[in-house]
PDB file of C-alpha atoms in Angstrom:
ATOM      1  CA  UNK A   1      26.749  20.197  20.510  1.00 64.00           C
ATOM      2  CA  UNK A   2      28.155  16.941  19.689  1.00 84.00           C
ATOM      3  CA  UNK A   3      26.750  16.041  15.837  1.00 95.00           C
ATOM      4  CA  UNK A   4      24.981  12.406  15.675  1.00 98.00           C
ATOM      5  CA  UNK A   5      26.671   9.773  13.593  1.00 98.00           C
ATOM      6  CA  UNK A   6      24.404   6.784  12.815  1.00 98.00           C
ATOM      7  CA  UNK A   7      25.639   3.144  11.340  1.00 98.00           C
ATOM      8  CA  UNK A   8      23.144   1.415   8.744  1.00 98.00           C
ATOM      9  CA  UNK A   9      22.402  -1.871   8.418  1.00 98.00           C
ATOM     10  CA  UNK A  10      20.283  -3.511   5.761  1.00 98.00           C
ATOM     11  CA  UNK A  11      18.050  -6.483   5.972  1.00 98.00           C
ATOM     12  CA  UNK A  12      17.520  -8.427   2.978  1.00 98.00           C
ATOM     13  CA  UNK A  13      14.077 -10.313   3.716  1.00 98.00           C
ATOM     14  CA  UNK A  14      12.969 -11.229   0.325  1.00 98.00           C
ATOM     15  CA  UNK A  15      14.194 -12.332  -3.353  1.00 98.00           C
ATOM     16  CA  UNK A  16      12.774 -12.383  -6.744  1.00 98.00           C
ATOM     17  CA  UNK A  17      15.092 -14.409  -8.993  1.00 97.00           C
ATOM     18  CA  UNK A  18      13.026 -14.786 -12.020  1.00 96.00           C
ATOM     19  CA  UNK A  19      11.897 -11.050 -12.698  1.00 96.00           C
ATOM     20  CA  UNK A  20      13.109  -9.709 -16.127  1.00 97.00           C
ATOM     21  CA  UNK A  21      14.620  -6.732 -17.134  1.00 96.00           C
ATOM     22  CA  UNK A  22      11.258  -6.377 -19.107  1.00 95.00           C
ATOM     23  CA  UNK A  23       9.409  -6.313 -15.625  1.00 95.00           C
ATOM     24  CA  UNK A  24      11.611  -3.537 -14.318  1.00 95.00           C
ATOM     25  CA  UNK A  25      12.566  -1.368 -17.221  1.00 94.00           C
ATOM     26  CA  UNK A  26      10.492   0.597 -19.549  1.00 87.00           C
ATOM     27  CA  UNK A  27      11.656   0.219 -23.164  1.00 87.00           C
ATOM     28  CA  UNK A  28      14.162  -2.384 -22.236  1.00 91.00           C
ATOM     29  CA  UNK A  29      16.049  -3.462 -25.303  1.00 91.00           C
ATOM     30  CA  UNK A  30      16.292  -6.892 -23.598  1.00 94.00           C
ATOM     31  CA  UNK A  31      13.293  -7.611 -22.172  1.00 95.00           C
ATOM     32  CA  UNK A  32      13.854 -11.398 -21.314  1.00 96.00           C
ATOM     33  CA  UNK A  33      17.360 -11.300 -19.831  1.00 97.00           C
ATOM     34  CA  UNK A  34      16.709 -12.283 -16.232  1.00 96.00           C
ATOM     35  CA  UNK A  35      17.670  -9.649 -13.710  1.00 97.00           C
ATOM     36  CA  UNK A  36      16.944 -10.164  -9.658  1.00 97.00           C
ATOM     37  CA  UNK A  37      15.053  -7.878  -6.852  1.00 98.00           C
ATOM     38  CA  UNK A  38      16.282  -8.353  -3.690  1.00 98.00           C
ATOM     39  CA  UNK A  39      13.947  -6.857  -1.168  1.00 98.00           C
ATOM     40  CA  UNK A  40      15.443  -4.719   2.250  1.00 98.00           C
ATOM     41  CA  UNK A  41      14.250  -2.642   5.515  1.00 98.00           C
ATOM     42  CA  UNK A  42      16.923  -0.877   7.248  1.00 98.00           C
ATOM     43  CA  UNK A  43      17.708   0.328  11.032  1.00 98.00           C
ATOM     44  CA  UNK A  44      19.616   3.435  11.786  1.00 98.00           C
ATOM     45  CA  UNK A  45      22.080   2.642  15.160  1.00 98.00           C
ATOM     46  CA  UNK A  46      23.580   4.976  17.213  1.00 98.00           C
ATOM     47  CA  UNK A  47      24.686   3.854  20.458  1.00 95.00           C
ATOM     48  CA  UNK A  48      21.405   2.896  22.077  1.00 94.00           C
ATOM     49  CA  UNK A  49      19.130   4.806  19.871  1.00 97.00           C
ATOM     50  CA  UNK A  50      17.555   2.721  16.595  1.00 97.00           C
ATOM     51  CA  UNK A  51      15.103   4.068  14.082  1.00 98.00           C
ATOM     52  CA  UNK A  52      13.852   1.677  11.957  1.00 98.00           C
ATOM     53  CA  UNK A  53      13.147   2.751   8.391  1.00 98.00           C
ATOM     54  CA  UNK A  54      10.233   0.514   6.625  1.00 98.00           C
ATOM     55  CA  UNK A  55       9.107  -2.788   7.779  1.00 98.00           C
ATOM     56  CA  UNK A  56       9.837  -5.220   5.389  1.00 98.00           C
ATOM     57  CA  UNK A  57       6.928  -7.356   3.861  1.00 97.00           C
ATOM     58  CA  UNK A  58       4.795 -10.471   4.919  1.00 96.00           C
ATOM     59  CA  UNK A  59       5.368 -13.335   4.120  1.00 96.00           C
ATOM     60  CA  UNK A  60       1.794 -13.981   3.066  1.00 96.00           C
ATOM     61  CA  UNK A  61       2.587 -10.816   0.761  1.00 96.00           C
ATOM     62  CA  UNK A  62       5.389 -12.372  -0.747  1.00 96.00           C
ATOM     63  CA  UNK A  63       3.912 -15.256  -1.890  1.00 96.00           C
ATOM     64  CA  UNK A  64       1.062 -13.421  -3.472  1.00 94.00           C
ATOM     65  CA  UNK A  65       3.209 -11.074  -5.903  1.00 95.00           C
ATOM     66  CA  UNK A  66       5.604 -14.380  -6.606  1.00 96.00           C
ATOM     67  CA  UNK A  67       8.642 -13.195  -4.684  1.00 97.00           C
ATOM     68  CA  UNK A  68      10.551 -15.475  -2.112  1.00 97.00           C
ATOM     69  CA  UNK A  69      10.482 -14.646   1.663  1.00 97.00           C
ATOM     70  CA  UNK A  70      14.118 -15.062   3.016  1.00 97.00           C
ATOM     71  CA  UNK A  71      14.115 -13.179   6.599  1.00 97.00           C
ATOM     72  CA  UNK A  72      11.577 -11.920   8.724  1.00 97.00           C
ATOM     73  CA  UNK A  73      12.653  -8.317   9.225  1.00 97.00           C
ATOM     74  CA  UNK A  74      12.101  -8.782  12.786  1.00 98.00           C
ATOM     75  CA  UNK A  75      14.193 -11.533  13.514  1.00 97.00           C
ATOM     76  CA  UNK A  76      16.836  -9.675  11.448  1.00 97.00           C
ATOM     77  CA  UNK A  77      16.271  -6.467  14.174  1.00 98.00           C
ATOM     78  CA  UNK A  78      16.482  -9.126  16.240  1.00 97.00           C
ATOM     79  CA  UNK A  79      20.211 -10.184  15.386  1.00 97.00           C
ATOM     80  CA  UNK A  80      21.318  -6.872  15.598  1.00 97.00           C
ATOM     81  CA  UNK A  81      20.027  -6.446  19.073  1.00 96.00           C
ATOM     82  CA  UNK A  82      16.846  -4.341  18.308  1.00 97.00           C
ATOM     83  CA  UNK A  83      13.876  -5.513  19.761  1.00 97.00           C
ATOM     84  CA  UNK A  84      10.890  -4.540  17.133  1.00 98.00           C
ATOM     85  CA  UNK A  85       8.748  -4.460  20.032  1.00 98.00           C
ATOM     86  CA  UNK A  86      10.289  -1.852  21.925  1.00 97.00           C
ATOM     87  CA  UNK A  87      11.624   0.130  18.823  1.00 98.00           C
ATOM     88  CA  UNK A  88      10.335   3.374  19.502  1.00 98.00           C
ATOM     89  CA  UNK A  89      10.821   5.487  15.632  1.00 98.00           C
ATOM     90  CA  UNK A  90       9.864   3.820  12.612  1.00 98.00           C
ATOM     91  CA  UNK A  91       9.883   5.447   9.230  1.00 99.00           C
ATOM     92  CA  UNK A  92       7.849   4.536   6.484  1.00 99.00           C
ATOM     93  CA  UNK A  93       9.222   5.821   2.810  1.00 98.00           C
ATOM     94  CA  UNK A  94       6.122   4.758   1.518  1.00 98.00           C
ATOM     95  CA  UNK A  95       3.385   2.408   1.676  1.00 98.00           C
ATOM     96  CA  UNK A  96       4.001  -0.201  -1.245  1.00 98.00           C
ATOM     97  CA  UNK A  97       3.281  -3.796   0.423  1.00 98.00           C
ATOM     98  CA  UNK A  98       6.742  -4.624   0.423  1.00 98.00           C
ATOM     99  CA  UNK A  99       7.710  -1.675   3.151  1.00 98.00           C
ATOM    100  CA  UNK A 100       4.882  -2.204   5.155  1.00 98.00           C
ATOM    101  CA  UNK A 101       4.530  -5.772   5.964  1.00 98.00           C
ATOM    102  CA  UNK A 102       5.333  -5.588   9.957  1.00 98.00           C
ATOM    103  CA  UNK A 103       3.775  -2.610  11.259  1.00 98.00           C
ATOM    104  CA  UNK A 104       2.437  -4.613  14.193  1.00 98.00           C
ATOM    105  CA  UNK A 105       5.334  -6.195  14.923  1.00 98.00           C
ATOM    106  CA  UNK A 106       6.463  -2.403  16.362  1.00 98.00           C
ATOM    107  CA  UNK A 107       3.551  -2.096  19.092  1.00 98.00           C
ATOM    108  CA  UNK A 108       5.545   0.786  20.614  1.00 98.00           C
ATOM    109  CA  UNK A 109       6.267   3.044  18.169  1.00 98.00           C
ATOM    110  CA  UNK A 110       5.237   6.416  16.432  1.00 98.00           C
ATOM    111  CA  UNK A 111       5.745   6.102  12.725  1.00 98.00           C
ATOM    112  CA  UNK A 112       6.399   9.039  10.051  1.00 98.00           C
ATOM    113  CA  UNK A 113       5.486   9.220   6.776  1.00 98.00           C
ATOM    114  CA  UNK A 114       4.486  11.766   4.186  1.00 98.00           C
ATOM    115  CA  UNK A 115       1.509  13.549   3.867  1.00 98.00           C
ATOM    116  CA  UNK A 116       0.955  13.029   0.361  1.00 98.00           C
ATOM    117  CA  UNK A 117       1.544   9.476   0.382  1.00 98.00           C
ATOM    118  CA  UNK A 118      -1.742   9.317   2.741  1.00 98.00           C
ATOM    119  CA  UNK A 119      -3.248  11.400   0.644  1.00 98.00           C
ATOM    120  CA  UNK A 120      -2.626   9.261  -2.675  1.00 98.00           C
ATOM    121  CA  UNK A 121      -3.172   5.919  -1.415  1.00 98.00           C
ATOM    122  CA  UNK A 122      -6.951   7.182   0.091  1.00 98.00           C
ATOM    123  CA  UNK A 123      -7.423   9.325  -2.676  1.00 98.00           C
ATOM    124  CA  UNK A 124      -8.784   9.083  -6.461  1.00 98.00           C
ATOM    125  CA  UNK A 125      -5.833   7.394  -7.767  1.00 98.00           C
ATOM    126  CA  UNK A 126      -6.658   4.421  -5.940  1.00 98.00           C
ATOM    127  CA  UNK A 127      -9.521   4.112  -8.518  1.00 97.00           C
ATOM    128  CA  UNK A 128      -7.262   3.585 -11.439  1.00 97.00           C
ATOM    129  CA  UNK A 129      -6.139   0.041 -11.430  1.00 96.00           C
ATOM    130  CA  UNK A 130      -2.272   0.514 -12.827  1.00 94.00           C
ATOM    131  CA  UNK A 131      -1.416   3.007  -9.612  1.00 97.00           C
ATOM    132  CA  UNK A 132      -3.061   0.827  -7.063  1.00 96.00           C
ATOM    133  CA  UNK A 133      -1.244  -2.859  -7.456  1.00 95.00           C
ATOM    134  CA  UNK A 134       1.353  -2.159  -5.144  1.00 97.00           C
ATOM    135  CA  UNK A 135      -0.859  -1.746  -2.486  1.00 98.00           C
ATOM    136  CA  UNK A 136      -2.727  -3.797  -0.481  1.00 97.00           C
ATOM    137  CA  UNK A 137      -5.799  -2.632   1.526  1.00 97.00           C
ATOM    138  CA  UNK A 138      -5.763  -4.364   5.101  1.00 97.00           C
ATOM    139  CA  UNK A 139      -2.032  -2.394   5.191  1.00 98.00           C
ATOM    140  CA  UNK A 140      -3.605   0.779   4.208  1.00 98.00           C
ATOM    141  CA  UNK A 141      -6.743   0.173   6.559  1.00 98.00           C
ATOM    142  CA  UNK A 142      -3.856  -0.315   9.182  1.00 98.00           C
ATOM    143  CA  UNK A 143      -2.217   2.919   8.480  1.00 98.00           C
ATOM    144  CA  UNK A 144      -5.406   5.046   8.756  1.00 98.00           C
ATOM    145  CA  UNK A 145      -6.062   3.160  12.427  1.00 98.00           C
ATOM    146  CA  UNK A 146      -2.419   4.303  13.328  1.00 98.00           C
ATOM    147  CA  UNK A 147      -3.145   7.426  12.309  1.00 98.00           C
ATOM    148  CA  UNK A 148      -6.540   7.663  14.500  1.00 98.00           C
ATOM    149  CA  UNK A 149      -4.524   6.150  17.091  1.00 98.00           C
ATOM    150  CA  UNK A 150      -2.146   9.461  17.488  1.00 98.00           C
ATOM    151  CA  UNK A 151       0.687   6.700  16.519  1.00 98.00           C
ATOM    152  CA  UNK A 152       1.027   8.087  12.599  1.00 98.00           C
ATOM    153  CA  UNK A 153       2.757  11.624  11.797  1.00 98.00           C
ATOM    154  CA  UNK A 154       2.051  12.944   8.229  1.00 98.00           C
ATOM    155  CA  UNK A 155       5.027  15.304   8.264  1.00 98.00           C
ATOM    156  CA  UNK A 156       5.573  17.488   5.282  1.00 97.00           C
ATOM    157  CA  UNK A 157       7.967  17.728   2.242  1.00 97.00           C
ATOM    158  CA  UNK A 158      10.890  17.952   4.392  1.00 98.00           C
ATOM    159  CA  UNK A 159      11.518  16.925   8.214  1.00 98.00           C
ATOM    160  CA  UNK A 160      13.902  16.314  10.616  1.00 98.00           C
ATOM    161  CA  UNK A 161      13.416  12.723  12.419  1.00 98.00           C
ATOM    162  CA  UNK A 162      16.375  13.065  14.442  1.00 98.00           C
ATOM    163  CA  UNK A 163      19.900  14.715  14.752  1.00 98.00           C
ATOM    164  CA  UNK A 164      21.843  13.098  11.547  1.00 98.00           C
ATOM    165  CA  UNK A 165      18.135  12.034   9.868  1.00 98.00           C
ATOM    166  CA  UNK A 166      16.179  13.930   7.507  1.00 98.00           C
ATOM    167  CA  UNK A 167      13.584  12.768   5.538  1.00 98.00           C
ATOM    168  CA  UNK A 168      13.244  14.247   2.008  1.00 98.00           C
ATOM    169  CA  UNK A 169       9.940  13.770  -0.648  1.00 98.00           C
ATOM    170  CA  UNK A 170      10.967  12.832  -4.184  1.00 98.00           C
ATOM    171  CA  UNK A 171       7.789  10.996  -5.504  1.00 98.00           C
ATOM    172  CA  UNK A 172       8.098   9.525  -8.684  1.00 98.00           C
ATOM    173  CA  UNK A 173       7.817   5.899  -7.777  1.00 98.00           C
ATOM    174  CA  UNK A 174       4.125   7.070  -5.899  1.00 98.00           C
ATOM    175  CA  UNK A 175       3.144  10.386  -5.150  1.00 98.00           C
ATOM    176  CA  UNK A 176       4.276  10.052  -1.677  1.00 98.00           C
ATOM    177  CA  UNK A 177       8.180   8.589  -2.151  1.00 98.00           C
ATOM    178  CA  UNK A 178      10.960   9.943   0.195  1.00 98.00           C
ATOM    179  CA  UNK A 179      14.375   9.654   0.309  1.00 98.00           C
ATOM    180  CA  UNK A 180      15.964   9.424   4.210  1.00 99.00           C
ATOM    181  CA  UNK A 181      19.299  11.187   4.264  1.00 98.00           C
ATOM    182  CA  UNK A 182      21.852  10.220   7.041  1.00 98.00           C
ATOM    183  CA  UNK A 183      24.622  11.388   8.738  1.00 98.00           C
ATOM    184  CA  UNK A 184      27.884   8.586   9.060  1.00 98.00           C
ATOM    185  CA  UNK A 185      31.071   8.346  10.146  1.00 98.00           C
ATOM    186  CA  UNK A 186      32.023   8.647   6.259  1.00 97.00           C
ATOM    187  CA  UNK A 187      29.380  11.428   5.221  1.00 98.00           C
ATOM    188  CA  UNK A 188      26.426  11.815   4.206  1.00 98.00           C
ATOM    189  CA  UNK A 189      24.561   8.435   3.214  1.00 98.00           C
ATOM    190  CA  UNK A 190      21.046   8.665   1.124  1.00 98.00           C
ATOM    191  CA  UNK A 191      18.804   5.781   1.565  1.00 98.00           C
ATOM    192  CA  UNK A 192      17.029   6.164  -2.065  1.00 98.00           C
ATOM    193  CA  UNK A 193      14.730   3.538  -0.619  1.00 98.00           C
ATOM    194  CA  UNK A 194      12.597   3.274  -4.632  1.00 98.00           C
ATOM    195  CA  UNK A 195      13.264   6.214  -5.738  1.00 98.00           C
ATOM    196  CA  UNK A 196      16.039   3.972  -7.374  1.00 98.00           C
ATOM    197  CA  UNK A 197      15.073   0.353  -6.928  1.00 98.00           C
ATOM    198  CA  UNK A 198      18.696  -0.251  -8.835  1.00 98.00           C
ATOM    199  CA  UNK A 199      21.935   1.598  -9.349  1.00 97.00           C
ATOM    200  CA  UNK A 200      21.485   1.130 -12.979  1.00 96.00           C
ATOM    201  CA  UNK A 201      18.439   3.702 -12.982  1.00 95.00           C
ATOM    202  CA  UNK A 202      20.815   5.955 -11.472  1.00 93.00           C
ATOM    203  CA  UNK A 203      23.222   6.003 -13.691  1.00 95.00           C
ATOM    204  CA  UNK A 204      21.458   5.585 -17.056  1.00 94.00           C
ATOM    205  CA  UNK A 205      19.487   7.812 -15.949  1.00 95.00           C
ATOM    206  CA  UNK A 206      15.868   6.067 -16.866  1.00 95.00           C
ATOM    207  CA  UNK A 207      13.011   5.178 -14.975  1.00 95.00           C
ATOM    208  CA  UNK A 208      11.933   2.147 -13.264  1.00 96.00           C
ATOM    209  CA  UNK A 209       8.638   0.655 -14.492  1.00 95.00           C
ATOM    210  CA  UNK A 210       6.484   0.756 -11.840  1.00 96.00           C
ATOM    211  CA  UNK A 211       5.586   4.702 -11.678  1.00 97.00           C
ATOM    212  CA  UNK A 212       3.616   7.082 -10.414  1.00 97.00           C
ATOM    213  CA  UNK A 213       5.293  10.434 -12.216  1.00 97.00           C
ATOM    214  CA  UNK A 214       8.166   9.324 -14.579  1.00 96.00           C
ATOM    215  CA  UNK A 215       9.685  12.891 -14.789  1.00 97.00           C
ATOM    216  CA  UNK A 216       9.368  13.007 -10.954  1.00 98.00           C
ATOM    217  CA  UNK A 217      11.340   9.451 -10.895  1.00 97.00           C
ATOM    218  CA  UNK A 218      14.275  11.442 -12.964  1.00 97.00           C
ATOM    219  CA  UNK A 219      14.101  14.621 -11.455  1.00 98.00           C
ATOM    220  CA  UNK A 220      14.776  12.866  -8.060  1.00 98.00           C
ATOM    221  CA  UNK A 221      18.196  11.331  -8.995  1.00 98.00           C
ATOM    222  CA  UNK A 222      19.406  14.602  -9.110  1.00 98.00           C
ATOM    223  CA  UNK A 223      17.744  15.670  -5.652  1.00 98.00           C
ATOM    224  CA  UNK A 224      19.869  12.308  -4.607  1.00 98.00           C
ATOM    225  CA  UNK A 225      22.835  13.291  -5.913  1.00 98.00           C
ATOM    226  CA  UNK A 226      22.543  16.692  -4.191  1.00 98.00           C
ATOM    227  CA  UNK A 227      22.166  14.892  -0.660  1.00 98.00           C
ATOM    228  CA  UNK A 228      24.587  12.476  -0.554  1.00 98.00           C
ATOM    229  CA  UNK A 229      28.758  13.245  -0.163  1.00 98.00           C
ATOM    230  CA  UNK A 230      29.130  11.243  -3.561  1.00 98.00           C
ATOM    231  CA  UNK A 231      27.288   8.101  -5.770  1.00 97.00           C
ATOM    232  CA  UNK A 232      29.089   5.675  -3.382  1.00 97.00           C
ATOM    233  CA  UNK A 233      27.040   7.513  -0.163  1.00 98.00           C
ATOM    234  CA  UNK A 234      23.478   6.625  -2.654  1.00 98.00           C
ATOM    235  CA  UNK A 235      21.618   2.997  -1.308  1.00 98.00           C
ATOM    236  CA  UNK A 236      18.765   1.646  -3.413  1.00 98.00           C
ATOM    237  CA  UNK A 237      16.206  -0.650  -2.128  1.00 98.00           C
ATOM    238  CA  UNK A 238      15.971  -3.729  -4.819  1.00 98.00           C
ATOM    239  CA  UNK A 239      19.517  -4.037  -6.037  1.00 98.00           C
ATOM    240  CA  UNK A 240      21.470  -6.961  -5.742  1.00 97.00           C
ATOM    241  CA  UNK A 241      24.625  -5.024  -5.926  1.00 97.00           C
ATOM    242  CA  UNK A 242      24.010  -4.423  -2.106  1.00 98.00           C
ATOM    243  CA  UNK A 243      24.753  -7.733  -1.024  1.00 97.00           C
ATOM    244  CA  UNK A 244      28.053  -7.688  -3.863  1.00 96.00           C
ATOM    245  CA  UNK A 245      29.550  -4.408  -2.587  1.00 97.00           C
ATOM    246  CA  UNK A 246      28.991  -4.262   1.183  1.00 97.00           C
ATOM    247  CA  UNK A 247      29.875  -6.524   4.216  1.00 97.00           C
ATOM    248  CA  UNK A 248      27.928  -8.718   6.222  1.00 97.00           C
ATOM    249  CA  UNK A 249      27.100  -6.849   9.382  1.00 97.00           C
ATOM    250  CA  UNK A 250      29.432  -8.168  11.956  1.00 95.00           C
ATOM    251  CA  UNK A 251      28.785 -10.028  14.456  1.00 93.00           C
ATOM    252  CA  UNK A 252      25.803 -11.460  12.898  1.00 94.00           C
ATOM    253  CA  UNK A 253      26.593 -14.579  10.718  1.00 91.00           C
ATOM    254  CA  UNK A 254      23.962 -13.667   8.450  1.00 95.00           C
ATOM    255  CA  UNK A 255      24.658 -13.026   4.243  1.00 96.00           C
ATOM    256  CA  UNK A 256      20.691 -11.424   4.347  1.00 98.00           C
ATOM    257  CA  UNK A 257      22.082  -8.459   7.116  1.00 98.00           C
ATOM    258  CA  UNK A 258      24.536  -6.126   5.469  1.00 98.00           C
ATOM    259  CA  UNK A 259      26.435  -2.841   7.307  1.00 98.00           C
ATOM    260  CA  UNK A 260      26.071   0.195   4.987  1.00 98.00           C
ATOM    261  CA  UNK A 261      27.487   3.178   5.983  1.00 98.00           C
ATOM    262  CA  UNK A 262      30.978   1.984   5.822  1.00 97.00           C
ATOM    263  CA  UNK A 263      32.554   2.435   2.414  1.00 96.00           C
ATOM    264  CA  UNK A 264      31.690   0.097  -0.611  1.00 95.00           C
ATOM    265  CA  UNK A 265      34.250  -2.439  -2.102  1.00 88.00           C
ATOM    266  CA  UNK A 266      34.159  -4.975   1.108  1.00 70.00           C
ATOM    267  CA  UNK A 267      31.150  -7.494   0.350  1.00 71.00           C
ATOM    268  CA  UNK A 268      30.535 -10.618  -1.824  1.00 72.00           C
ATOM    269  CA  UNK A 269      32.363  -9.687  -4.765  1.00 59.00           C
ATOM    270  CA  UNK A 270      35.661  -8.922  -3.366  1.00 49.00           C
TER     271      UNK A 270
END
């Protein structure tokens, strides 16, 4: 049987340029030097199948936690030929505000997302004021409907979405973080989505500070590492590396849609 090979594309649909390294980094021996979150969803193509991994956030969202909306994810689907309302597999990493945003601008699909993320963001945690600000609860109200809908899977630690995509639970970040592992042309490519929010996590090898489980958050860099063909098949969701390492995707005439599962070394800073 012929093995799937998937391309990645990234959509960059927010910025925060005045976050510190304070703001992201516990301990940070530099707390005021500025350091910028960029903000992406992704889509998995192969031929004429897409699954769409998280939905990007609203703009409304956006405003409210001080970040800067730059491109609705949907009109970035959109420019890569995807229609968000006939997308059919949508995968939700977890359920922070910024992933979420969209889910009704994908009226036709089944979404997937881990059990234990459901169960943390209805559960007693919720109570506790610190684990709670990165949600919002119309998006959560919206996920339970899904899920009453028969529209919501709660899959386990581990599943298979499709030939070439495998979802993987790290938590850290929340209780219910995955990882999304995919199968390329050049390897295997790991979409850390926050279980790194920047390379520099990664390879320091500290946590970010907004966190669930902070020995979780470390323990999963090595459940990365284990995944991917090498550190240059590992994509974070926040860094602005991204943009500085890989391409535009072609085609598009767009800086805030980037191809990712070609090799790194071809984008803004070369």
């Amino acid at each position: 049987m012929t093995e799937t090979i998937w391309k990645i594309y990234g959509i960059r649909h927010a910025v925060n340029t005045v976050r510190t390294r304070g703001n992201n980094f516990i301990l940070e021996a530099d707390p005021n030097v500025p350091l910028v979150l960029d903000f992406y969803s992704w889509v998995l193509v192969s031929g004429d199948r897409h699954i769409v991994v998280d939905t990007g956030m609203a703009p409304q969202k956006a405003a409210l936690h001080g970040h800067t909306h730059v491109l609705s994810p949907v009109e970035g689907l959109s420019a890569l030929g995807v229609d968000a309302a006939a997308a059919d597999t949508v995968i939700l990493t977890h359920a922070h505000y910024d992933h979420i945003g969209f889910l009704d601008s994908f009226p036709a699909a089944h979404f997937h997302m881990q059990a234990e993320e459901m169960a943390y963001v209805t559960g007693p945690w919720m109570e506790k004021p610190w684990f709670r600000r990165a949600y919002e609860v119309d998006e959560i109200q919206r996920l339970v409907a899904l899920l009453h809908a028969g529209r919501l899977t709660l899959h386990g630690r581990e599943a298979e979405i499709a030939d070439g995509v495998t979802v993987h639970w790290v938590g850290g970040h929340c209780a219910g973080q995955e990882v999304v592992r995919v199968r390329t042309a050049r390897g295997w490519v790991v979409l850390a989505s926050d279980a790194l929010h920047y390379y520099e996590e990664y390879e320091r090898g500290v946590p970010f500070a907004v966190v669930f489980n902070s020995s979780d958050m470390i323990a999963a860099h090595d459940t990365i590492r284990a995944l991917a063909d090498s550190d240059d098949h590992v994509l974070p969701a926040h860094d602005p590396r991204i943009a500085a390492i890989y391409p535009e995707a072609e085609g598009v005439g767009s800086e805030h849609i980037r191809r990712l599962d070609v090799a790194p070394g071809q984008g803004d800073a070369e």
